Amino acid sequence: MSFVLGTYARKNISFSQGKGSYLYDINGNKYLDFVSGIAVNSLGHCHEHLIKIINEQSKKLWHVSNAFIIPEQERLAKRLTEHTFADFVCFQNSGTEATEASIKIARKYFHEIGKPNKKRIITFKGAFHGRTIAALFAANNPKHTKGFDPIVDGFDQVPFADHETLKKTITDKTAAILVETIQGEGGIKEIPDYCLKGLREICNEKNILLILDEVQCGVGRTGDFFAFEKSGITPDIVPIAKGIGGGFPIGACLLTKKVSIGMKPGTHGSTFGGNPLAMSVGNGVLDIILSDGFLKNVKKISEYFNNELINIKKKYPKIILEIRGRGLLRGLKLAVDNTLFIENLAKNRMLVVKAEEQVIRLLPALIVSKKEIDEQSL
Ligand SMILES: Cc1ncc(COP(=O)(O)O)c(C=O)c1O
């Protein structure tokens, strides 16, 4: 009997310890962890640098209200802006909050520039933006929204990769396009660079903001700090979370100066968002991810990983139909039931997670080694 509300279909495995790419269950069995808390444990489990940082910070200061200037928060915001398109950062605790903050920022921007009717957000089928009430109806997945009506209005959904419908859906009420650069839960579906460029062009033409949800695909997962970087475009707003905390709950919304103008004192807030403990960990994650050669190595290991996946697909062409994704955000589209497949992998001490379209997601830690990748190929 569990007294935890049954909102998850949990596997009957519990872990007591983790180290790098491995997890150890309460019976001492060792698992190769290619879930990484769904792209959260970017530096693997119990990274020495993060242990040191959290130990040191825990002896100094855990939490103060955002009513005060928080130096650790200032530092993380400065570093994030120095390394990205953004001019400002607003801290939250989760991905869904970061996405919601993005929606608020976009709407407030148009309010501020005297276009109060420009408030609707275009989203894409297969999207996932989190579980708060607006994020649910933004993604509009019937599996997640059923029973949670009344519908939260303000979102217009279009099919994935249907440019014509997208163009027809834009009206003078459209404030923003909100899209994951790579759909995670939806089945590891990448927006090709030329489409991202096209989205940017439409946004420029129609005075619409481009919000790229990089909660899952950002913070080094693709080998670039952001997945959109390869396309050469600049978004207006980018929510992140997961990997930036390395296991500590952090969400953040990155934005340009242009769109920041409406966000004055009192327009947004979070009790916990950006507290000293969380921000120290976030800075610790950046110490590693932004260190010389780290992302280059993620790209190199990703290439090796992809080649190994290609080999496995060649070996089992009737089971693996397609390899999707980029970097260390990979999906295998299966011809067989993905849930059963995942259960069998877990019996063989390897952990992966599912996505839509019979896809299994492989999300190794960014510090994964060749040797560990070889283990999954056996
Ligand atoms: C693209 C994307 N956006 C938002 C979220 C929501 O993040 P969180 O669960 O931290 O609220 C997720 C979580 O999987 C995600 O993948």
CSV table of C-alpha atoms in Angstrom, one decimal, residues 14 28 39 84 97-98 152 162 200 217-218 234 249 257 274 337 363 365-366 368-369 377:
chain,number,residue,atom,x,y,z
A,14,SER,CA,13.9,1.6,-6.3
A,28,GLY,CA,22.5,-3.9,-5.0
A,39,ALA,CA,17.6,14.5,-19.3
A,84,THR,CA,23.6,32.7,-25.0
A,97,GLU,CA,7.0,27.1,-14.7
A,98,ALA,CA,9.7,28.2,-17.1
A,152,VAL,CA,-7.6,27.2,-21.1
A,162,ASP,CA,2.5,21.6,-41.7
A,200,ARG,CA,12.0,33.0,-37.5
A,217,CYS,CA,16.9,19.4,-25.5
A,218,GLY,CA,18.9,22.4,-24.1
A,234,THR,CA,17.9,33.8,-32.5
A,249,PRO,CA,15.2,21.5,-9.3
A,257,LYS,CA,15.9,42.9,-23.7
A,274,GLY,CA,16.6,31.1,-7.8
A,337,ASP,CA,5.7,-2.4,-28.1
A,363,LEU,CA,19.3,10.0,-22.7
A,365,ALA,CA,24.5,11.6,-19.0
A,366,LEU,CA,26.6,14.1,-20.9
A,368,VAL,CA,28.9,9.1,-20.7
A,369,SER,CA,32.0,7.2,-21.8
A,377,SER,CA,25.6,-2.3,-27.7
